[in-house]
Coordinates of C-alpha atoms in Angstrom, one line a residue:
M236 CA 147.9 197.5 15.1
R237 CA 145.3 194.7 14.9
S238 CA 146.5 193.6 11.4
A239 CA 150.1 193.6 12.5
R240 CA 149.1 191.5 15.5
A241 CA 147.3 189.1 13.2
L242 CA 150.4 188.7 11.1
L243 CA 152.5 188.1 14.1
V244 CA 150.1 185.4 15.4
A245 CA 149.8 183.8 12.0
A246 CA 153.6 183.8 11.6
T247 CA 153.9 182.1 14.9
L248 CA 151.5 179.4 14.0
F249 CA 153.2 178.9 10.7
A250 CA 156.4 178.3 12.6
T251 CA 154.8 175.5 14.6
G252 CA 153.0 174.1 11.6
G253 CA 149.6 175.4 12.6
L254 CA 148.8 177.7 9.7
A255 CA 149.7 177.9 6.0
M256 CA 151.9 181.1 5.4
P257 CA 150.6 182.0 1.9
Q258 CA 147.5 183.5 3.6
V259 CA 149.7 185.8 5.5
A260 CA 151.7 186.7 2.4
A261 CA 148.5 187.6 0.6
A262 CA 147.5 190.0 3.4
A263 CA 150.9 191.7 3.3
E264 CA 150.8 192.3 -0.5
A265 CA 147.3 193.7 -0.4
P266 CA 146.6 197.5 -0.3
A267 CA 146.8 199.1 3.1
G268 CA 143.0 199.1 3.7
A269 CA 142.6 195.6 2.4
S270 CA 145.5 194.5 4.6
A271 CA 143.8 195.7 7.7
E272 CA 140.6 193.9 6.6
R273 CA 142.5 190.8 5.8
G274 CA 144.2 191.0 9.2
D275 CA 140.8 191.1 10.9
D276 CA 139.8 188.0 8.9
I277 CA 142.9 186.2 10.0
V278 CA 142.2 187.0 13.7
G279 CA 138.6 185.9 13.3
G280 CA 139.7 182.7 11.6
L281 CA 142.3 181.9 14.3
A282 CA 139.7 182.4 17.0
E283 CA 137.6 179.8 15.2
M284 CA 140.5 177.4 14.8
L285 CA 142.1 177.6 18.2
A286 CA 140.8 175.6 21.1
D287 CA 140.9 176.5 24.8
A288 CA 143.6 174.7 26.6
T289 CA 141.4 173.6 29.4
I290 CA 137.8 172.7 30.3
T291 CA 136.2 173.1 33.7
L292 CA 135.0 170.1 35.7
G293 CA 133.7 170.5 39.2
G294 CA 135.0 174.1 39.3
N295 CA 138.6 173.1 38.3
D296 CA 140.6 173.1 35.1
Y297 CA 141.5 170.0 33.2
P298 CA 143.1 169.4 29.8
N299 CA 140.8 169.9 26.9
P300 CA 140.4 166.5 25.1
L301 CA 139.4 168.3 21.9
R302 CA 142.5 170.5 21.6
L303 CA 145.2 169.2 19.2
L304 CA 148.9 169.5 20.1
D305 CA 149.1 172.4 17.6
G306 CA 146.4 174.3 19.5
N307 CA 143.7 173.8 16.9
A308 CA 140.3 172.4 17.7
V309 CA 139.0 168.9 17.0
D310 CA 135.8 169.6 15.2
S311 CA 134.9 166.2 13.6
P312 CA 135.0 162.5 14.2
E313 CA 137.6 162.4 11.4
S314 CA 140.0 164.7 13.1
W315 CA 139.5 162.9 16.4
E316 CA 140.2 159.5 15.0
N317 CA 143.0 160.4 12.6
V318 CA 144.9 162.9 14.7
R319 CA 143.8 163.6 18.3
R320 CA 143.2 160.0 19.3
E321 CA 146.7 159.0 18.3
E322 CA 148.2 162.1 20.2
L323 CA 146.4 161.0 23.3
L324 CA 147.4 157.4 23.1
A325 CA 151.0 158.4 22.7
D326 CA 150.9 160.7 25.7
F327 CA 149.2 158.0 27.9
R328 CA 151.9 155.5 26.8
E329 CA 154.8 157.9 27.4
H330 CA 153.6 159.3 30.8
V331 CA 151.1 157.0 32.4
Y332 CA 150.8 153.3 31.4
G333 CA 154.0 152.7 29.5
E334 CA 154.6 151.2 26.1
S335 CA 152.6 148.1 25.5
L336 CA 154.1 144.8 24.7
P337 CA 154.2 144.1 20.9
L338 CA 152.2 141.6 19.1
P339 CA 153.5 138.0 19.6
T340 CA 155.6 136.7 16.8
E341 CA 153.5 133.5 17.0
Q342 CA 150.2 132.9 18.8
T343 CA 148.2 129.6 19.2
F344 CA 144.9 128.6 20.7
D345 CA 144.5 125.1 22.3
V346 CA 140.8 124.6 23.0
S347 CA 139.2 122.0 25.2
T348 CA 135.4 121.8 25.4
S349 CA 132.9 120.3 27.8
D350 CA 129.1 120.3 27.6
T351 CA 127.5 120.8 31.0
G352 CA 123.9 120.9 29.9
D353 CA 122.8 124.5 29.8
V354 CA 126.3 125.9 29.3
V355 CA 129.2 124.9 27.1
R356 CA 132.5 125.5 29.0
K357 CA 135.7 126.0 27.0
T358 CA 139.3 126.3 28.3
V359 CA 141.5 128.0 25.8
T360 CA 145.3 127.9 26.4
I361 CA 146.6 130.9 24.5
G362 CA 150.3 130.4 23.6
V363 CA 152.4 133.5 22.8
T364 CA 155.9 133.7 21.6
G365 CA 158.2 136.7 21.8
P366 CA 161.9 137.3 21.1
E367 CA 162.9 135.9 24.5
G368 CA 160.8 132.8 24.5
S369 CA 157.3 131.3 24.7
G370 CA 154.6 131.1 27.3
S371 CA 150.9 130.7 27.7
F372 CA 147.8 131.7 29.8
D373 CA 144.3 130.4 30.0
L374 CA 141.0 131.9 28.9
R375 CA 137.9 130.3 30.5
L376 CA 134.8 130.7 28.4
F377 CA 131.2 129.9 29.5
V378 CA 128.6 130.0 26.6
P379 CA 124.9 129.5 27.3
Q380 CA 123.1 127.0 25.1
G381 CA 119.8 127.9 23.4
D382 CA 118.1 128.7 20.2
A383 CA 119.6 132.2 20.0
P384 CA 123.3 133.1 20.1
P385 CA 124.6 134.9 23.2
R386 CA 123.4 138.5 23.6
G387 CA 127.0 139.5 24.1
T388 CA 130.2 138.5 25.9
F389 CA 131.7 139.9 29.1
L390 CA 135.5 139.4 29.1
M391 CA 136.7 139.9 32.7
I392 CA 140.3 140.7 33.7
D393 CA 140.4 138.8 37.1
H394 CA 143.1 139.9 39.5
R395 CA 141.7 137.8 42.3
G396 CA 142.1 134.5 40.5
S397 CA 138.7 133.5 42.0
V398 CA 136.9 132.2 38.9
G399 CA 137.0 128.4 38.6
D400 CA 135.8 125.9 36.0
D401 CA 132.3 125.3 37.4
P402 CA 129.6 127.0 35.2
G403 CA 127.3 126.9 38.2
Q404 CA 129.5 129.1 40.4
S405 CA 128.2 132.4 41.5
S406 CA 129.4 135.3 43.6
G407 CA 128.8 139.0 43.7
Y408 CA 132.2 139.5 42.0
A409 CA 131.7 136.9 39.2
P410 CA 128.2 135.5 39.1
V411 CA 128.8 133.1 36.2
S412 CA 125.5 131.2 36.4
T413 CA 123.6 134.6 36.6
I414 CA 125.4 135.9 33.5
T415 CA 124.8 132.9 31.4
G416 CA 121.3 132.6 32.7
A417 CA 120.7 136.1 31.3
G418 CA 121.8 135.0 27.9
Y419 CA 125.3 136.3 27.9
A420 CA 128.6 134.5 27.5
F421 CA 131.3 135.0 30.1
A422 CA 135.0 134.9 29.5
V423 CA 137.8 135.4 32.1
I424 CA 141.5 135.7 32.2
D425 CA 143.6 135.5 35.4
A426 CA 145.7 138.7 35.5
N427 CA 148.3 136.8 37.6
D428 CA 149.0 134.5 34.7
L429 CA 150.0 137.5 32.6
A430 CA 151.9 139.4 35.3
P431 CA 152.0 138.3 38.9
D432 CA 150.6 141.1 41.1
D433 CA 153.9 141.2 43.0
S434 CA 156.8 143.7 42.8
G435 CA 159.3 141.0 42.9
S436 CA 157.9 138.7 40.2
Y437 CA 155.6 140.7 38.0
R438 CA 157.9 140.1 35.0
D439 CA 157.6 136.3 35.2
G440 CA 154.4 136.1 33.1
V441 CA 154.6 137.6 29.6
I442 CA 156.9 140.5 30.1
N443 CA 160.1 138.4 30.1
L444 CA 159.0 136.9 26.8
F445 CA 159.7 140.3 25.2
H446 CA 162.4 141.8 27.4
P447 CA 165.6 140.1 28.5
S448 CA 165.1 138.8 32.0
G449 CA 168.6 139.8 33.1
R450 CA 168.2 143.5 32.2
D451 CA 166.2 146.3 33.8
L452 CA 163.1 147.2 31.8
P453 CA 163.2 150.5 30.0
D454 CA 161.8 153.4 32.1
D455 CA 158.9 153.8 29.7
A456 CA 158.0 150.1 29.4
G457 CA 154.6 149.0 30.6
R458 CA 154.4 147.0 33.8
A459 CA 151.6 144.8 35.3
I460 CA 148.6 147.0 34.4
S461 CA 149.7 147.3 30.8
S462 CA 150.4 143.6 30.6
W463 CA 146.9 142.8 31.9
A464 CA 145.4 145.0 29.2
W465 CA 147.6 143.4 26.6
G466 CA 146.3 140.0 27.7
A467 CA 142.7 141.1 27.2
S468 CA 143.5 142.0 23.6
R469 CA 145.1 138.5 23.1
A470 CA 142.0 137.0 24.5
M471 CA 140.0 139.0 22.0
D472 CA 142.1 137.6 19.3
Y473 CA 140.7 134.2 20.2
L474 CA 137.1 135.3 20.7
E475 CA 137.2 136.6 17.1
T476 CA 137.7 133.0 16.0
D477 CA 135.1 131.3 18.2
P478 CA 132.0 130.3 16.2
D479 CA 129.8 130.6 19.3
I480 CA 130.8 134.2 19.9
D481 CA 129.8 137.5 18.1
P482 CA 133.1 139.4 18.2
T483 CA 131.2 142.7 17.6
K484 CA 129.5 142.2 20.9
V485 CA 132.4 141.8 23.4
G486 CA 132.8 144.0 26.4
V487 CA 135.9 144.1 28.6
I488 CA 135.3 144.5 32.3
G489 CA 137.5 144.9 35.3
H490 CA 137.1 145.9 39.0
S491 CA 139.5 148.0 41.1
R492 CA 143.0 147.4 39.8
S493 CA 141.6 145.3 37.0
G494 CA 139.3 148.2 36.2
K495 CA 142.3 150.3 35.4
A496 CA 143.5 147.6 33.0
S497 CA 140.1 147.2 31.4
L498 CA 139.9 150.9 30.7
W499 CA 143.4 151.0 29.2
A500 CA 142.6 147.9 27.1
G501 CA 139.4 149.4 25.8
A502 CA 141.0 152.7 25.1
Q503 CA 143.6 151.1 22.9
D504 CA 141.7 148.2 21.3
T505 CA 138.7 149.4 19.3
R506 CA 137.4 145.8 18.9
F507 CA 135.8 146.0 22.3
A508 CA 132.2 147.1 21.9
A509 CA 131.9 148.0 25.5
V510 CA 134.4 149.0 28.1
I511 CA 133.4 148.6 31.8
T512 CA 135.5 150.0 34.6
N513 CA 134.2 149.4 38.1
N514 CA 135.5 151.3 41.2
S515 CA 138.8 151.8 39.4
G516 CA 139.9 155.0 41.2
S517 CA 143.5 156.3 40.7
T518 CA 144.9 155.9 37.2
G519 CA 141.6 154.3 36.3
A520 CA 138.3 156.4 36.2
K521 CA 139.4 159.0 38.8
L522 CA 140.7 162.4 37.7
A523 CA 144.4 162.6 38.7
R524 CA 144.5 166.3 39.2
R525 CA 142.0 166.0 42.1
G526 CA 144.7 164.6 44.3
D527 CA 143.1 162.9 47.2
G528 CA 139.8 164.6 46.4
G529 CA 139.5 165.9 49.9
V530 CA 138.4 162.4 51.0
G531 CA 141.8 160.7 51.4
A532 CA 141.6 159.0 47.9
E533 CA 144.6 157.3 46.4
T534 CA 147.0 159.7 44.6
V535 CA 149.6 159.2 41.9
A536 CA 152.3 159.3 44.6
R537 CA 150.5 156.7 46.8
I538 CA 149.8 154.3 44.0
N539 CA 153.4 154.4 42.7
S540 CA 154.7 153.8 46.3
S541 CA 152.2 151.1 47.2
F542 CA 152.3 149.3 43.9
P543 CA 155.6 150.0 42.2
H544 CA 155.1 147.2 39.7
W545 CA 151.9 148.5 38.2
F546 CA 153.2 151.5 36.1
P547 CA 156.4 152.6 34.4
Q548 CA 159.2 154.6 36.0
T549 CA 158.1 157.6 33.9
Y550 CA 154.8 157.9 35.8
R551 CA 156.7 158.7 39.0
E552 CA 157.6 162.1 37.6
Y553 CA 154.1 163.0 38.5
N554 CA 154.2 162.0 42.2
D555 CA 152.7 165.1 43.9
N556 CA 152.9 166.8 40.6
E557 CA 149.7 165.8 38.9
S558 CA 149.2 169.2 37.3
A559 CA 152.2 168.6 35.1
L560 CA 150.6 165.6 33.5
P561 CA 149.8 166.3 29.8
V562 CA 146.6 164.2 30.1
D563 CA 143.9 163.2 32.6
Q564 CA 141.5 160.3 32.9
H565 CA 138.5 162.0 31.2
E566 CA 140.6 161.9 28.1
L567 CA 141.3 158.2 28.6
M568 CA 137.5 157.6 28.7
G569 CA 137.1 159.7 25.6
L570 CA 139.3 157.2 23.8
V571 CA 136.5 154.7 24.1
A572 CA 134.2 156.8 21.9
P573 CA 132.0 156.1 20.1
R574 CA 131.8 152.7 21.7
R575 CA 129.9 152.1 24.9
L576 CA 131.6 153.5 28.0
V577 CA 130.4 152.1 31.4
V578 CA 131.6 153.6 34.7
G579 CA 130.5 152.1 38.1
S580 CA 131.2 154.0 41.3
A581 CA 130.3 153.5 45.0
T582 CA 129.2 156.1 47.5
D583 CA 131.6 155.0 50.3
D584 CA 134.6 154.1 48.2
S585 CA 136.6 157.1 49.3
N586 CA 139.9 155.5 48.2
A587 CA 138.6 155.6 44.6
D588 CA 137.1 159.1 44.9
P589 CA 133.7 158.5 43.4
Q590 CA 133.2 162.2 42.7
G591 CA 136.5 162.2 40.7
E592 CA 135.2 159.2 38.7
F593 CA 131.9 160.9 38.0
L594 CA 133.6 164.2 36.9
A595 CA 135.9 162.2 34.5
Y596 CA 132.8 160.6 33.0
V597 CA 131.1 164.0 32.5
G598 CA 134.3 165.3 30.9
A599 CA 134.4 162.4 28.4
A600 CA 131.0 163.4 27.1
R601 CA 132.7 166.2 25.1
V602 CA 134.3 163.5 22.8
Y603 CA 131.1 161.6 22.5
E604 CA 129.4 164.8 21.3
L605 CA 131.5 164.7 18.2
Y606 CA 129.4 161.6 17.2
G607 CA 126.1 163.0 18.4
L608 CA 126.3 160.7 21.4
G609 CA 127.1 163.1 24.2
D610 CA 124.0 162.3 26.3
T611 CA 125.4 160.9 29.6
G612 CA 122.0 159.7 30.9
L613 CA 122.5 162.1 33.9
G614 CA 119.9 164.6 34.8
S615 CA 122.7 167.0 35.7
D616 CA 126.4 167.3 35.4
D617 CA 126.6 168.3 39.1
W618 CA 127.7 165.9 41.9
R619 CA 126.0 163.9 43.2
P620 CA 123.7 161.9 40.9
E621 CA 120.9 159.8 42.1
T622 CA 122.2 156.6 43.7
D623 CA 121.3 153.0 42.9
R624 CA 120.0 154.0 39.5
A625 CA 121.4 153.2 36.1
H626 CA 122.0 156.4 34.2
R627 CA 122.2 155.5 30.5
G628 CA 122.7 157.6 27.4
P629 CA 123.0 156.3 23.8
A630 CA 126.7 155.3 24.3
M631 CA 127.5 156.2 27.9
S632 CA 126.5 154.5 31.1
Y633 CA 127.1 155.4 34.7
H634 CA 125.8 154.3 38.1
L635 CA 126.7 155.2 41.7
R636 CA 125.9 152.3 44.0
S637 CA 125.3 152.7 47.7
G638 CA 128.0 151.1 49.8
G639 CA 131.8 150.5 49.7
H640 CA 134.4 149.2 47.3
G641 CA 133.5 146.1 45.5
L642 CA 132.0 144.4 42.4
T643 CA 128.6 143.2 43.6
G644 CA 125.4 141.6 42.5
A645 CA 123.9 145.1 42.3
D646 CA 126.6 146.2 39.9
W647 CA 126.1 143.2 37.7
E648 CA 122.3 143.8 37.7
V649 CA 123.1 147.2 36.1
Y650 CA 125.5 145.7 33.6
L651 CA 123.3 142.8 32.5
D652 CA 120.2 145.0 32.3
G653 CA 122.0 147.8 30.6
D654 CA 121.8 146.7 26.9
L655 CA 125.4 147.5 26.6
F656 CA 126.0 146.0 23.2
S657 CA 123.5 148.2 21.4
R658 CA 123.1 152.0 21.2
A659 CA 121.0 154.5 19.3
A660 CA 122.3 155.3 15.9
A661 CA 124.3 158.4 15.5
P662 CA 122.8 161.3 13.5
A663 CA 123.0 161.0 9.8
G664 CA 126.4 161.9 8.4
L665 CA 128.4 160.9 11.5

């Protein structure tokens, strides 16, 4: 009976492309005793090949990031990068963030530079052309002067529009002078230049350069969050050309709604050496399947209702139906691997569900383990970790700040002291 069952399972996998049928044929042609033995071998082999559909985080089940669509297990960096990564990106585009804008048909960089003493300030007007017209947005870049090149560059997606031209400006949200004083370059793009954060005008930035303005967007087209992420990649296009910047040491950072965009940008664009998402909550760092997390956190239904211009129409299918999503946010974080993933939460930020952000971070470690980089820096995978402390592994960083929603000086202290642009080497052979 067991050999017959093995043949049936094997035939089923063959029908879905999961197993080569000649192995089964060989078992069927062997003598009766050998057939049973061969059937046992097939069952054992299948057990090794197939992956569990779910993993457990915080006592609940979530999709297994290391399970291919055919049911087989991801067992190497190669199968992750060549197969599973593309599967997950396709699912996130189809079901969550929408299809990204294509590359511009033409792109230009108009740079103006001023020397303010300790810092060189550059304003870069990035011109982009699509099939429906041309437009532009600005990148502000602050580069510290000195004998050594910058230690790295933080590229901020700024939805507040609060970063000006003064290199001496400082705030908890964007402490420009503190960042450059620590030896880092700081770059910033205004999210509203790319897609105004308004349900009536969000298309007026770059979206209408690629979609006819008189027509509704396709249901699966990315909206504002996707456009902000797209803009970060276009800014990276410029940073790769700037002689003062090391393009291998650029991290994309965002807070709250911009933290959703920075995570999506970093998941897609592997040029970002570090991906920092701060208090990003629903459809950012928070696990969707936790719903309101028992703390009144923002859910898929609430975010789609409150901000209908952030995500595509297709995402609304999961309003109050998160369990039907084929993906969850720990898998989005996993798409950053093996680059540096940085997650910042806050104890009193109930709307973002800090526990849900923490559990997603823990879940992402399974992907990093493929590279020998699964150490999260946490003493335990149980909630809650020690607060106001930087937890740093070789490629993953997390902290839980005391207080409420915000990007503060305490957060920046963690990021600036975190050595985010270097990590321990992976074991030999990886």
